[in-house]
mmCIF file of C-alpha atoms and ligand atoms in Angstrom:
data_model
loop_
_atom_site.group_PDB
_atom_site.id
_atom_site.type_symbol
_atom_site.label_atom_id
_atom_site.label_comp_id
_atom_site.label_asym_id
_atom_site.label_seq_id
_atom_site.Cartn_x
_atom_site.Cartn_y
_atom_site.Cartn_z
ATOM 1 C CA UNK A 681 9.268 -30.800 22.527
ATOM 2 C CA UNK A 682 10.485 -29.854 18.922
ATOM 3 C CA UNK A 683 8.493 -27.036 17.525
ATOM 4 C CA UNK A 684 6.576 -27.506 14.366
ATOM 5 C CA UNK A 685 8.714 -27.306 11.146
ATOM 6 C CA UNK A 686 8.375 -24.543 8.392
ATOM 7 C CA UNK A 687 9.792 -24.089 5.279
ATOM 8 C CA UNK A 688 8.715 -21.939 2.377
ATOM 9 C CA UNK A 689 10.601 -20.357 -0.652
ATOM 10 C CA UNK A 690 10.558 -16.991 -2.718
ATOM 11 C CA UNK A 691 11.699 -16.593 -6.278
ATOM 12 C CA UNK A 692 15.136 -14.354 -7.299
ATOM 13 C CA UNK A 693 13.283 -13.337 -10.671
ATOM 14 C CA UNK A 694 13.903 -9.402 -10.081
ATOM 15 C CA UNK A 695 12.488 -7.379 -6.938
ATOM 16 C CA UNK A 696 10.564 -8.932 -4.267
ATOM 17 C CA UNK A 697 6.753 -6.354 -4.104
ATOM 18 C CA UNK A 698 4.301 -5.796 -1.866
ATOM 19 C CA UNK A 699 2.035 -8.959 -2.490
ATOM 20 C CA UNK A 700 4.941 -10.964 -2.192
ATOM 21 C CA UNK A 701 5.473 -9.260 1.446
ATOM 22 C CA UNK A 702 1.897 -8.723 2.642
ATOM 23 C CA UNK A 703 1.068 -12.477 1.249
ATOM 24 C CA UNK A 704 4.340 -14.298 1.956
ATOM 25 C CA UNK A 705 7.241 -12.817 3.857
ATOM 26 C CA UNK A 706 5.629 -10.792 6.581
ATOM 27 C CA UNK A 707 4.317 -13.686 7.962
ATOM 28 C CA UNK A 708 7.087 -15.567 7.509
ATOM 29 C CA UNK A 709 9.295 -13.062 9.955
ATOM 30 C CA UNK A 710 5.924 -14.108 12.713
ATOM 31 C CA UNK A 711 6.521 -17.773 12.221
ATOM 32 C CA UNK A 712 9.824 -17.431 13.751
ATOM 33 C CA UNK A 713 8.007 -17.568 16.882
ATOM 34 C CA UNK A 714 7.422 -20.466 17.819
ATOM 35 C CA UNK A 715 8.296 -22.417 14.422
ATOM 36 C CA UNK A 716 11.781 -23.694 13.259
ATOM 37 C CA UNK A 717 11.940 -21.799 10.190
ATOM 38 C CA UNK A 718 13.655 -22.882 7.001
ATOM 39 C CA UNK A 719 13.105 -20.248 4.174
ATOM 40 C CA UNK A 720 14.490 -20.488 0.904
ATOM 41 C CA UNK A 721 15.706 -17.803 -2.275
ATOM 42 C CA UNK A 722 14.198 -20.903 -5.151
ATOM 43 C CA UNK A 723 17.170 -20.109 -7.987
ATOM 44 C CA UNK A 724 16.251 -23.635 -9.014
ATOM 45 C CA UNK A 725 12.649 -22.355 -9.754
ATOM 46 C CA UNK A 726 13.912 -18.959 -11.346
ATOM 47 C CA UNK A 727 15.749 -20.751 -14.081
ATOM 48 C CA UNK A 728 12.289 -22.719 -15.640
ATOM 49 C CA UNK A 729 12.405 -19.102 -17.365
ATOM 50 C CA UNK A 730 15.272 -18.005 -19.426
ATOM 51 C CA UNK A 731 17.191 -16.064 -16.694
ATOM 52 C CA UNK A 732 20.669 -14.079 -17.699
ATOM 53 C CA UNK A 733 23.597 -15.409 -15.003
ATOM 54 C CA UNK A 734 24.699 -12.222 -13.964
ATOM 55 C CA UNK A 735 21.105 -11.094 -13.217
ATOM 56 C CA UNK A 736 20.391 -14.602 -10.931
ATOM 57 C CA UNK A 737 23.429 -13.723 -9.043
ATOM 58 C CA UNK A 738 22.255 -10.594 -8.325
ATOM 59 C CA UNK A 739 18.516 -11.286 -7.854
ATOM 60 C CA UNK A 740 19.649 -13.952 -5.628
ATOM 61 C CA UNK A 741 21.609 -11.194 -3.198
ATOM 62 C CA UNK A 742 18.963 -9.042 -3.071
ATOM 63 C CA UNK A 743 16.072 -10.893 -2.679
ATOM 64 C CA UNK A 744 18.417 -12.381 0.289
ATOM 65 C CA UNK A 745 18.825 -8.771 1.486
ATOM 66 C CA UNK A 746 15.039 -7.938 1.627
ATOM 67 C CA UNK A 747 14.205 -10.662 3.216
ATOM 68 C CA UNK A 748 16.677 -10.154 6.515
ATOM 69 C CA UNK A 749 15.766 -6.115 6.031
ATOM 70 C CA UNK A 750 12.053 -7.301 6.359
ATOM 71 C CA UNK A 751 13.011 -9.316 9.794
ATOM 72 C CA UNK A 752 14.193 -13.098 8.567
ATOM 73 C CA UNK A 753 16.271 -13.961 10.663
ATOM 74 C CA UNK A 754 19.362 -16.209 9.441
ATOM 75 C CA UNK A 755 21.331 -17.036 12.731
ATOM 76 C CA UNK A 756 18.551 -18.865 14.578
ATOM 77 C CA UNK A 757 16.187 -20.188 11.731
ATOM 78 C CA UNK A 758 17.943 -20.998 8.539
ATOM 79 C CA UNK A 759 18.076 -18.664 4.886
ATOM 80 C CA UNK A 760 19.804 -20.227 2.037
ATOM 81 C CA UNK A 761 19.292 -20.687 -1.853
ATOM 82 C CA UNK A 762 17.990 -24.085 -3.394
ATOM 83 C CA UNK A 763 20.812 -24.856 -5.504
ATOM 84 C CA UNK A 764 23.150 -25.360 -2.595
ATOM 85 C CA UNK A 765 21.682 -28.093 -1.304
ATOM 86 C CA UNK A 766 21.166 -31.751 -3.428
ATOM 87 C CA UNK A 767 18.198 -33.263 -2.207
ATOM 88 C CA UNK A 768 15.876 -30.443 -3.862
ATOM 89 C CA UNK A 769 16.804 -31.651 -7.001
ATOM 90 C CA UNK A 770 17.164 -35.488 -6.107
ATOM 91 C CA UNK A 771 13.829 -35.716 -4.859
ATOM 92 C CA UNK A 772 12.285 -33.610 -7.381
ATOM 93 C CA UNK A 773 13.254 -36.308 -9.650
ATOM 94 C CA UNK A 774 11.853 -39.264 -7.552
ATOM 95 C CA UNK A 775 8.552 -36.696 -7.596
ATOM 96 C CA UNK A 776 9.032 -36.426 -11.023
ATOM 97 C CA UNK A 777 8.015 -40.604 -11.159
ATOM 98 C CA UNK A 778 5.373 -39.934 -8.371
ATOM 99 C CA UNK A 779 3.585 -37.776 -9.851
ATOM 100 C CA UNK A 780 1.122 -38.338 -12.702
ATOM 101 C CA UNK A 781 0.674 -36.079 -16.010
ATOM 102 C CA UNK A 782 -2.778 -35.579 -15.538
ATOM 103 C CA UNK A 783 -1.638 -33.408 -12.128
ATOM 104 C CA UNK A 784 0.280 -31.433 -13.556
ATOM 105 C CA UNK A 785 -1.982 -30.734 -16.636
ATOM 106 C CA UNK A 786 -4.606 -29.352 -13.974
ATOM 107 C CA UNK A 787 -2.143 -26.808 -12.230
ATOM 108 C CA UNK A 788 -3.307 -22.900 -13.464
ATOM 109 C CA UNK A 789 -0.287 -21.497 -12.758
ATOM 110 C CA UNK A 790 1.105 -23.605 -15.656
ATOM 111 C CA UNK A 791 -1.340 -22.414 -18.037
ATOM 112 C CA UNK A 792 -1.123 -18.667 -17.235
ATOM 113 C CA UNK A 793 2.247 -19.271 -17.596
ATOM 114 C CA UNK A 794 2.656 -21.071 -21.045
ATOM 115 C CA UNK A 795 -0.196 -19.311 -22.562
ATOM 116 C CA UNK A 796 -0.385 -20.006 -26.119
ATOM 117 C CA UNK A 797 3.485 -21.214 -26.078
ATOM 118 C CA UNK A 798 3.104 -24.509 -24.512
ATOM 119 C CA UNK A 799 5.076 -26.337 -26.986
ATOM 120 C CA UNK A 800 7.668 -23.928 -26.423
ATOM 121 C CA UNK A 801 8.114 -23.623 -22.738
ATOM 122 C CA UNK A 802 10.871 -25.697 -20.432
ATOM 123 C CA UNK A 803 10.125 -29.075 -19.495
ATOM 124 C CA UNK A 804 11.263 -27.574 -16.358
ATOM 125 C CA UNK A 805 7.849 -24.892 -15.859
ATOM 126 C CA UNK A 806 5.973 -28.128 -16.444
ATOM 127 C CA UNK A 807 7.276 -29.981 -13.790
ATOM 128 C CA UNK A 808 7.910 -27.193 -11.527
ATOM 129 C CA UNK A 809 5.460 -27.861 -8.816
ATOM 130 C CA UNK A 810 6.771 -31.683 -8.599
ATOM 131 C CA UNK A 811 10.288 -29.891 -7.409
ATOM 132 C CA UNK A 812 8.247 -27.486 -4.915
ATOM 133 C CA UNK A 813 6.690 -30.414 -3.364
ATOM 134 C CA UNK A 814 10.695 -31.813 -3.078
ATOM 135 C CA UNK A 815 11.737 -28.620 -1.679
ATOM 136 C CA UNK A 816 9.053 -28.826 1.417
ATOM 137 C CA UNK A 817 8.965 -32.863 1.748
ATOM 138 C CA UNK A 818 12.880 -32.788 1.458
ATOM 139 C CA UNK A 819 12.753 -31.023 5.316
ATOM 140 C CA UNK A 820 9.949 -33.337 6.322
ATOM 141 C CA UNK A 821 8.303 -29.391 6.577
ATOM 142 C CA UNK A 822 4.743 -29.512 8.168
ATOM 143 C CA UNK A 823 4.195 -26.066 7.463
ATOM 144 C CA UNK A 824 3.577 -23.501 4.488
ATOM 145 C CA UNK A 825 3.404 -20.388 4.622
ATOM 146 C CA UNK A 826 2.454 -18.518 1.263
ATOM 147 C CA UNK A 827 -0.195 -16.815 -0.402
ATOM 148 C CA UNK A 828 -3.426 -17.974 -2.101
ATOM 149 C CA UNK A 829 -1.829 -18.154 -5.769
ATOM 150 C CA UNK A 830 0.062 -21.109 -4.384
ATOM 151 C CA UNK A 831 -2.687 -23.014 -3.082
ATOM 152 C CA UNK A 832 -2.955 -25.742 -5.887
ATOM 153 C CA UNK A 833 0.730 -26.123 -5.865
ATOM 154 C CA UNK A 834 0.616 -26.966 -2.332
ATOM 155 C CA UNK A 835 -2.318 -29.468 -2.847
ATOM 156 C CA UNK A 836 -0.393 -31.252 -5.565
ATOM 157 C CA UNK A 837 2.633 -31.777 -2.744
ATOM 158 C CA UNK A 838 0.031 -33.359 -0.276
ATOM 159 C CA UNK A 839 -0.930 -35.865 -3.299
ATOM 160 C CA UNK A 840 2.399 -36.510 -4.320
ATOM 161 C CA UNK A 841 2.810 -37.011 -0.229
ATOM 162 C CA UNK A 842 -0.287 -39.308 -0.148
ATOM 163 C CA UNK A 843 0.634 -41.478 -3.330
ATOM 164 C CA UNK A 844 4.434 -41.905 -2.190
ATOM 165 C CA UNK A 845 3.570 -42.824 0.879
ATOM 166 C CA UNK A 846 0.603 -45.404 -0.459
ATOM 167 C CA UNK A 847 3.129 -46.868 -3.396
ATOM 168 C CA UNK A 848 6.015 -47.646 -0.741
ATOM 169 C CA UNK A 849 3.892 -48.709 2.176
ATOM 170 C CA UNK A 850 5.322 -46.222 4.466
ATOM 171 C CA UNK A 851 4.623 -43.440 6.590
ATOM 172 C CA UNK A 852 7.562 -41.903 5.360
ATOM 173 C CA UNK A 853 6.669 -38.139 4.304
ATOM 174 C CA UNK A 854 4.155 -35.683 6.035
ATOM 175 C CA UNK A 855 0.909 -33.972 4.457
ATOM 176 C CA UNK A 856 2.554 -30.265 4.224
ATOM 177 C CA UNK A 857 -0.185 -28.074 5.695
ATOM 178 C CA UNK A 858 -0.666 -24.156 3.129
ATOM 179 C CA UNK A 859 -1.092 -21.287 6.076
ATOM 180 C CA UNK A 860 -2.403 -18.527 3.792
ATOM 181 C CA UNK A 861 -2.585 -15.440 6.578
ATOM 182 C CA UNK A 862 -3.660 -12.026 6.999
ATOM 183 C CA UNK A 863 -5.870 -9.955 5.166
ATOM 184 C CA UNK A 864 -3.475 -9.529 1.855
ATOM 185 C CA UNK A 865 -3.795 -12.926 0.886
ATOM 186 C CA UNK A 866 -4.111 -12.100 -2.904
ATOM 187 C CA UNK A 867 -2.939 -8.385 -3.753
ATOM 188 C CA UNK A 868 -4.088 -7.443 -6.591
ATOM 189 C CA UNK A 869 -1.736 -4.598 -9.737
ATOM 190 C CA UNK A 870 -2.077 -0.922 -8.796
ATOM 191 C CA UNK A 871 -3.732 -0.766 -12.743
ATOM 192 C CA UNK A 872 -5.994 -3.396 -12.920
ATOM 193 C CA UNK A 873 -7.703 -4.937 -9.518
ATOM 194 C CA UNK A 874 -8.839 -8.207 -11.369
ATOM 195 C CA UNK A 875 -5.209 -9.086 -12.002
ATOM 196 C CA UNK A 876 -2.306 -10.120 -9.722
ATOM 197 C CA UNK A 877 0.603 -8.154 -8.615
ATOM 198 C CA UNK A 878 3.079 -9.658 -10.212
ATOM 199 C CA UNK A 879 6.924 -9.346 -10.937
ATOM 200 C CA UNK A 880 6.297 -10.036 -14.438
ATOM 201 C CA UNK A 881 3.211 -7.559 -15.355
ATOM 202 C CA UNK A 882 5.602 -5.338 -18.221
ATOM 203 C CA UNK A 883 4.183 -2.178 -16.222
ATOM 204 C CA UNK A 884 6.379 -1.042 -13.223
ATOM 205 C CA UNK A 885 3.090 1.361 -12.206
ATOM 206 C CA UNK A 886 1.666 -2.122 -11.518
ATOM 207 C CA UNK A 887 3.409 -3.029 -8.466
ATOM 208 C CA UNK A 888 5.104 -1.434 -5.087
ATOM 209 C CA UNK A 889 8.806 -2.720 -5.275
ATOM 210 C CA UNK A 890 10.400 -3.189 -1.236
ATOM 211 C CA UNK A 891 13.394 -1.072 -2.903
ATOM 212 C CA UNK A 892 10.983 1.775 -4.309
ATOM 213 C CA UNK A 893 11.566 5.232 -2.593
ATOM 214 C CA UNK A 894 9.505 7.456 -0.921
ATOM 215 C CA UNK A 895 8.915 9.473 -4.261
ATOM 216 C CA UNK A 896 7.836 6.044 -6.136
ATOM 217 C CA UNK A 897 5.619 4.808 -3.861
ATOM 218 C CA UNK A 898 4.265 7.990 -3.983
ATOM 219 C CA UNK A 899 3.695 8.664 -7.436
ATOM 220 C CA UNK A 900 2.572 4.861 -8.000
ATOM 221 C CA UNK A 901 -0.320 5.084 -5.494
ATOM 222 C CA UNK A 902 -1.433 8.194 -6.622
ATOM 223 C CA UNK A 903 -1.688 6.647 -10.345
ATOM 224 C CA UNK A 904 -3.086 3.623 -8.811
ATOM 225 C CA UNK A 905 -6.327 2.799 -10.733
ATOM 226 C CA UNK A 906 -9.667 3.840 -8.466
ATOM 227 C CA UNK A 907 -13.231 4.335 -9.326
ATOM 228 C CA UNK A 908 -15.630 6.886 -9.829
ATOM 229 C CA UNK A 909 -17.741 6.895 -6.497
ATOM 230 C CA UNK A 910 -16.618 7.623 -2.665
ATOM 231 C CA UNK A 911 -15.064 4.822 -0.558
ATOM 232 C CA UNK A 912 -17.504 2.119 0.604
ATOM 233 C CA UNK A 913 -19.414 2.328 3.523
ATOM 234 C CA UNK A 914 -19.162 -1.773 3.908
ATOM 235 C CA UNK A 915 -16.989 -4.545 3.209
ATOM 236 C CA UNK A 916 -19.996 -6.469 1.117
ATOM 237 C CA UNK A 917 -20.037 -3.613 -1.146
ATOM 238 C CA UNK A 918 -16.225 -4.060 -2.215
ATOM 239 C CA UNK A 919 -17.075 -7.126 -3.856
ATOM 240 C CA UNK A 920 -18.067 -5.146 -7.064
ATOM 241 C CA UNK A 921 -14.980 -2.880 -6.703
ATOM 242 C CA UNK A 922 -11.962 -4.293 -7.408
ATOM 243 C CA UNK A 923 -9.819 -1.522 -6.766
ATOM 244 C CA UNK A 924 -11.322 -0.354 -3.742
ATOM 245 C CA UNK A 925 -11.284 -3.428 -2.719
ATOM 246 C CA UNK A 926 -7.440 -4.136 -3.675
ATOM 247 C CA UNK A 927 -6.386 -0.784 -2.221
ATOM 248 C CA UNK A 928 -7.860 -0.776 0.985
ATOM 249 C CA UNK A 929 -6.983 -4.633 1.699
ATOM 250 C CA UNK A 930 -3.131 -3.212 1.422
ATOM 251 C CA UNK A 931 -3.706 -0.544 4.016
ATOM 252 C CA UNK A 932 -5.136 -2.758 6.151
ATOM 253 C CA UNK A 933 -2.584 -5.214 5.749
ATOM 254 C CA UNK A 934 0.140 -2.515 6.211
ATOM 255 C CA UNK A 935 -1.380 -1.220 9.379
ATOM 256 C CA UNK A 936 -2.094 -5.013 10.658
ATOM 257 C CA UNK A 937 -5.405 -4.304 11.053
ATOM 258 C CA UNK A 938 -9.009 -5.944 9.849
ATOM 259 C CA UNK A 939 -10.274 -5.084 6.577
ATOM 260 C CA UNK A 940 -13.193 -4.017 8.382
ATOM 261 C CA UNK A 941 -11.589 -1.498 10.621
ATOM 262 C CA UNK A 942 -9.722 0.160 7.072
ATOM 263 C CA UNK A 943 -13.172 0.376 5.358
ATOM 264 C CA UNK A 944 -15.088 1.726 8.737
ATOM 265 C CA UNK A 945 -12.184 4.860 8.725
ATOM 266 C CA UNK A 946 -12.724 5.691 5.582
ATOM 267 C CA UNK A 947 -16.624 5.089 4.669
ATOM 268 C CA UNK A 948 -18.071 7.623 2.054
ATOM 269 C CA UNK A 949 -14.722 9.380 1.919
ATOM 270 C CA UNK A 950 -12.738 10.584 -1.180
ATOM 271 C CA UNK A 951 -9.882 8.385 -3.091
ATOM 272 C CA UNK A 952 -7.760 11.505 -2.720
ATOM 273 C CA UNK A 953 -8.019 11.738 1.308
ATOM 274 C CA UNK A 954 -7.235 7.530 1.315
ATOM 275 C CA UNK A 955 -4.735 7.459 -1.173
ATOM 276 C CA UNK A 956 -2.233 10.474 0.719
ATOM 277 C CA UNK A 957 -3.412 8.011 4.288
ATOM 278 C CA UNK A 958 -1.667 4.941 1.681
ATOM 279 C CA UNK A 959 0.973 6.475 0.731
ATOM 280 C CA UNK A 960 1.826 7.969 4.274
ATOM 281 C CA UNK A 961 1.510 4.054 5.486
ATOM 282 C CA UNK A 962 2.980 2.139 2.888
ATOM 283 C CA UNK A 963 6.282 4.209 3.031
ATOM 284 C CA UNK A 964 6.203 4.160 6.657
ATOM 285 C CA UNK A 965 6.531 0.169 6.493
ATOM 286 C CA UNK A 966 8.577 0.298 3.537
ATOM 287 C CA UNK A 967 10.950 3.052 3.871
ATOM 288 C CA UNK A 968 13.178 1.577 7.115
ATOM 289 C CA UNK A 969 13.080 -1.994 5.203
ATOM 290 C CA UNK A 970 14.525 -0.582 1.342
ATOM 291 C CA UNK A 971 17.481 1.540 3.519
ATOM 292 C CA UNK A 972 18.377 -2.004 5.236
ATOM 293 C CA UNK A 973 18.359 -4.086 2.583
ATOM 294 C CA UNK A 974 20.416 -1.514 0.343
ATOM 295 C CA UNK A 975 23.004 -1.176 4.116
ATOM 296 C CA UNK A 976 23.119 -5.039 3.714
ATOM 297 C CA UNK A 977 23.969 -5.108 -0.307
ATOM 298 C CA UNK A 978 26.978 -3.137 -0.146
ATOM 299 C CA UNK A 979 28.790 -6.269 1.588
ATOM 300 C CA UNK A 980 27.936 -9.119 -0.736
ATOM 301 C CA UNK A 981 30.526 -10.798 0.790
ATOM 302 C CA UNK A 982 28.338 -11.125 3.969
ATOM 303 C CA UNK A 983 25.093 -11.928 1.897
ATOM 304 C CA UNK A 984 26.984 -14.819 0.686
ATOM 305 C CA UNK A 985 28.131 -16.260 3.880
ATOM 306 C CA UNK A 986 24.880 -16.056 4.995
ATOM 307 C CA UNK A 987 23.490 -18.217 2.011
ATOM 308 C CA UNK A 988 26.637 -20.912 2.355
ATOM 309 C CA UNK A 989 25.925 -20.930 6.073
ATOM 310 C CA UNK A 990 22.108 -21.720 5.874
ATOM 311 C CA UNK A 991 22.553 -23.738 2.867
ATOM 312 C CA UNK A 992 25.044 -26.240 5.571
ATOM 313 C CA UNK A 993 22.527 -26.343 8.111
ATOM 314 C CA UNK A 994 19.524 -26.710 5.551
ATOM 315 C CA UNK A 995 21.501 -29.916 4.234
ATOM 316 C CA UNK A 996 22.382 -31.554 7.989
ATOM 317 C CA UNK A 997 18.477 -31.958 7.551
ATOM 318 C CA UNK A 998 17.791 -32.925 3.850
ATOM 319 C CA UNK A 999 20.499 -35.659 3.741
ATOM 320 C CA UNK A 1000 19.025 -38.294 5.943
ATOM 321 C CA UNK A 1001 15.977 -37.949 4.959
ATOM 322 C CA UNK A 1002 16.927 -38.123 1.073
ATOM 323 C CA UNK A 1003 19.453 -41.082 2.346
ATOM 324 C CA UNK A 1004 16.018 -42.867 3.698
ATOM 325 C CA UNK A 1005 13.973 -41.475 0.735
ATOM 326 C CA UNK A 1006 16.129 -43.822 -1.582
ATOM 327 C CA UNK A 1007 16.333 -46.595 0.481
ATOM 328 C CA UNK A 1008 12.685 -47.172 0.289
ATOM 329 C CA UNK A 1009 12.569 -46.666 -3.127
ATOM 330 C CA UNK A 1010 15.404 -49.113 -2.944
ATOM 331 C CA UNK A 1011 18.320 -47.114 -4.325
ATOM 332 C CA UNK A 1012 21.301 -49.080 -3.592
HETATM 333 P P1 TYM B 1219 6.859 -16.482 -5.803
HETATM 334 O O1 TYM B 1219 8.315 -16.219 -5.856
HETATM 335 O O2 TYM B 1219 6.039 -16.189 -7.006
HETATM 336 O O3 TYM B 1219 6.214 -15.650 -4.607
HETATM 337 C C1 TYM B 1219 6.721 -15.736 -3.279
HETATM 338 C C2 TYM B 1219 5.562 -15.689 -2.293
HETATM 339 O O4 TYM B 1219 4.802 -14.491 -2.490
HETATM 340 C C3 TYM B 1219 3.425 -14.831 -2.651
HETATM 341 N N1 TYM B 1219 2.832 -13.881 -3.605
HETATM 342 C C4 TYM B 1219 1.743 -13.154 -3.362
HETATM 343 N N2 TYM B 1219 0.949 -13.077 -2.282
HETATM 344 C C5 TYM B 1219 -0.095 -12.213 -2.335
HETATM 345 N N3 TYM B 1219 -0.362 -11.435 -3.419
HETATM 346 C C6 TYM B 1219 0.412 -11.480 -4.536
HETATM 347 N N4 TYM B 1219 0.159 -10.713 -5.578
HETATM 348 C C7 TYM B 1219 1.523 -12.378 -4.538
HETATM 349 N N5 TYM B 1219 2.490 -12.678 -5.441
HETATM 350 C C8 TYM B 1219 3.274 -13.599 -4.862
HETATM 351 C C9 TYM B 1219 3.417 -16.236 -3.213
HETATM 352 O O5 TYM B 1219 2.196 -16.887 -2.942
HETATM 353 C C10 TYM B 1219 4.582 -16.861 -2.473
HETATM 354 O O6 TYM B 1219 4.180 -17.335 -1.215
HETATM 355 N N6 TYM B 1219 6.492 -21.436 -6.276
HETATM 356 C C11 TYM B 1219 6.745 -20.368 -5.345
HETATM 357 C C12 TYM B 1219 8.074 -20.473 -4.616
HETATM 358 C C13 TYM B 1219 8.340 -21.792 -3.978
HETATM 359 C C14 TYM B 1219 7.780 -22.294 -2.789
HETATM 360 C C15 TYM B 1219 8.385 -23.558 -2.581
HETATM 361 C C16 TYM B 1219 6.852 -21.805 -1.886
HETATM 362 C C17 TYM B 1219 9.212 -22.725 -4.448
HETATM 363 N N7 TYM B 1219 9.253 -23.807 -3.605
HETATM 364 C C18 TYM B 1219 8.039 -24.350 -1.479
HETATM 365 C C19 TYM B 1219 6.519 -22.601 -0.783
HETATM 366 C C20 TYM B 1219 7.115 -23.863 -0.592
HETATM 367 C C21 TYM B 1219 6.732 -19.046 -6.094
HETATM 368 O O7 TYM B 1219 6.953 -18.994 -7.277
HETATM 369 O O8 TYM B 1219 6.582 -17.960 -5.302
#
C-alpha cells in the first residue's frame, strides 16, 4: 500500500528560527516515518517581497542546509526549491481563475502583510496563497504539515480543491488535510509574547536563529522579555502571561515534552533558575544542528545537487498530474 503523501514548504527569506523549527520542520523530519515526504525551499514565495538575487541564492542554500542539519532527509523523501519545477507556477495560474477575490480579501496574513501599503504591494503577495494551494494540489499531497499561522492558507487550498473539483465535475484533486503538531504550534518574539516570531520583526533579540551560537542564544534568552512574579504553578494561569507562557511552551517543545510537565518542574520558581534550564536546552538542540548545517555550506556544490536532484523527482510527480489538470480544463 502507498503511504500517505506529504508535502509542505519553507521560505528562503533569511535564517530559518526556532518557531519555524518547533512549528514546522521538526515535525517534518517525524513524518518521514511512515509518509512519502516532499518538502520544499518556496523561492517562488520569497520573491512576492523585493528580494536582492545574490541574497535568494544564498538564502536558498542555507535554508537547504538547515533543513538536512535538522534531519530532512533528501535521498529517500524528496528536498528541492519551487522554481525548478513548472507545474507550481502553471497551476497557480489555473488557481489564480479558481479562486474568487473575495477569498483572498479574507486571508490575515495578507493584511498584516500590506498594512497600510496595499496599493503598493505585488500582485504576487495578493495571490500568494492561490500558488500555495498549487504547490500542495500539484503533488496530489494529502498532508500538511505547518504551524497555526498557516491555517487559513491551508483552508483556502481545500476551497480552491472543493470549487475545482465542483466546476469540472471531477474528482480530480484531494482536500489537503493542515497537521499543526506539538506543543510550539505558535511561538511567540523573545520581546513581546503577543507577537509572532518572525524573520521579519527588525529586532534580532526577537528570535533564536538555527545558526545562532552558544553565546547568542545565550544572551538572547537571558534578554528575553519575562514578568514580574515567579513561574506559574498551572497551565490555566499562563493564559494571562504571555511570556511565561511563550517561554515555557519552547522548553517544552525543545525537550519533547507536555506543556504540563515544563510548568509542573518549574512551579513558583524564579525566571533566573528557568531561563539558565532554557538556555542549557535550547543550545543543546541547537548547537549539533548550526555546526551541520555550516559542515554542509562549505560545499555548495553538493547543496545544489541535492536541490536539482529532488527538484527531478518532485517533477516525475507534478507533470501528469498538471498534464491531466489541463486536460480537464480542456487545454489542448
Ligand atoms: P514560512 O516560510 O513563513 O514558515 C515556514 C513554516 O514555519 C512555520 N512558522 C511558525 N510556526 C510556529 N511559530 C512561529 N512563530 C512560526 N513562524 C513560522 C509556518 O507555519 C510554516 O509551516 N506560506 C508558507 C510556505 C509555503 C507552504 C506551501 C507551506 C509555501 N507553500 C505549501 C505548506 C504548504 C510560509 O510562508 O511559511
Amino acid at each position: 500500500m502507498s503511504q500517505p503523501r506529504v508535502f509542505s514548504g519553507v521560505q528562503p527569506t533569511g535564517n530559518l528560527h526556532l518557531g519555524n523549527y518547533l512549528g514546522a520542520i521538526r515535525n517534518w523530519v517525524k513524518l518521514q516515518d511512515g509518509h512519502e515526504c516532499i518538502y520544499c525551499v518556496v523561492d517562488m514565495h520569497a520573491i512576492t517581497v523585493w528580494q536582492d538575487p545574490a541574497d535568494l541564492s544564498r538564502a536558498t542554500r542555507e535554508v537547504t542546509a538547515s533543513l538536512i542539519a535538522a534531519g530532512i532527509d533528501p535521498v529517500n523523501h524528496i528536498l528541492f526549491n519551487q522554481s525548478k519545477v513548472p507545474a507550481h507556477a502553471e497551476t497557480a495560474w489555473i488557481f489564480n481563475c479558481v479562486a474568487r477575490m473575495g477569498w483572498l480579501n479574507r486571508m490575515t496574513q495578507f493584511k498584516e502583510k500590506a498594512g497600510k501599503d496595499r496599493e503598493n504591494v505585488s500582485v504576487g503577495l495578493y495571490a500568494y496563497p492561490n500558488l500555495m494551494a498549487a504547490d500542495i494540489l500539484a503533488y496530489k499531497a494529502t498532508h500538511v504539515p505547518v504551524g497555526e499561522d498557516q491555517k487559513q492558507h491551508l483552508e483556502l487550498a481545500r476551497d480552491i480543491a472543493i470549487k475545482f473539483n465542483h466546476d469540472y465535475e471531477v474528482e480530480h484533486f484531494p482536500l489537503p488535510e493542515p497537521l499543526i503538531l506539538g506543543e510550539a504550534t505558535r511561538v511567540m518574539s523573545l520581546r513581546d509574547g503577543t507577537k509572532k516570531m518572525s524573520k521579519s520583526d527588525a529586532s534580532d533579540q526577537s528570535r533564536i536563529n538555527l545558526t545562532d551560537g552558544a553565546d547568542d542564544i545565550d544572551q538572547k534568552i537571558r534578554r528575553a522579555k519575562t514578568d514580574p512574579l515567579p513561574l506559574p504553578e498551572t497551565v490555566e494561569e499562563l493564559g494571562a502571561r504571555p511570556e511565561a507562557a511563550n517561554l515555557l511552551t519552547i522548553y517544552a517543545a525543545l525537550g519533547d515534552e507536555p506543556l504540563a510537565k515544563s510548568v509542573a518542574d518549574f512551579a513558583g520558581k524564579q525566571f533566573s533558575d528557568f531561563k539558565k534550564a532554557l538556555t542549557e536546552r535550547a543550545i543543546a538542540v541547537l548547537s549539533p544542528l548550526s555546526t551541520e548545517m555550516r559542515r554542509l555550506l562549505a560545499d555548495p556544490g553538493h547543496i545544489d545537487r541535492i536541490l536539482a536532484d529532488g527538484a527531478e523527482r518532485a517533477n516525475a510527480i507534478a507533470a501528469p498530474i498538471l498534464a491531466e489538470t489541463k486536460r480537464i480544463v480542456g487545454f489542448l
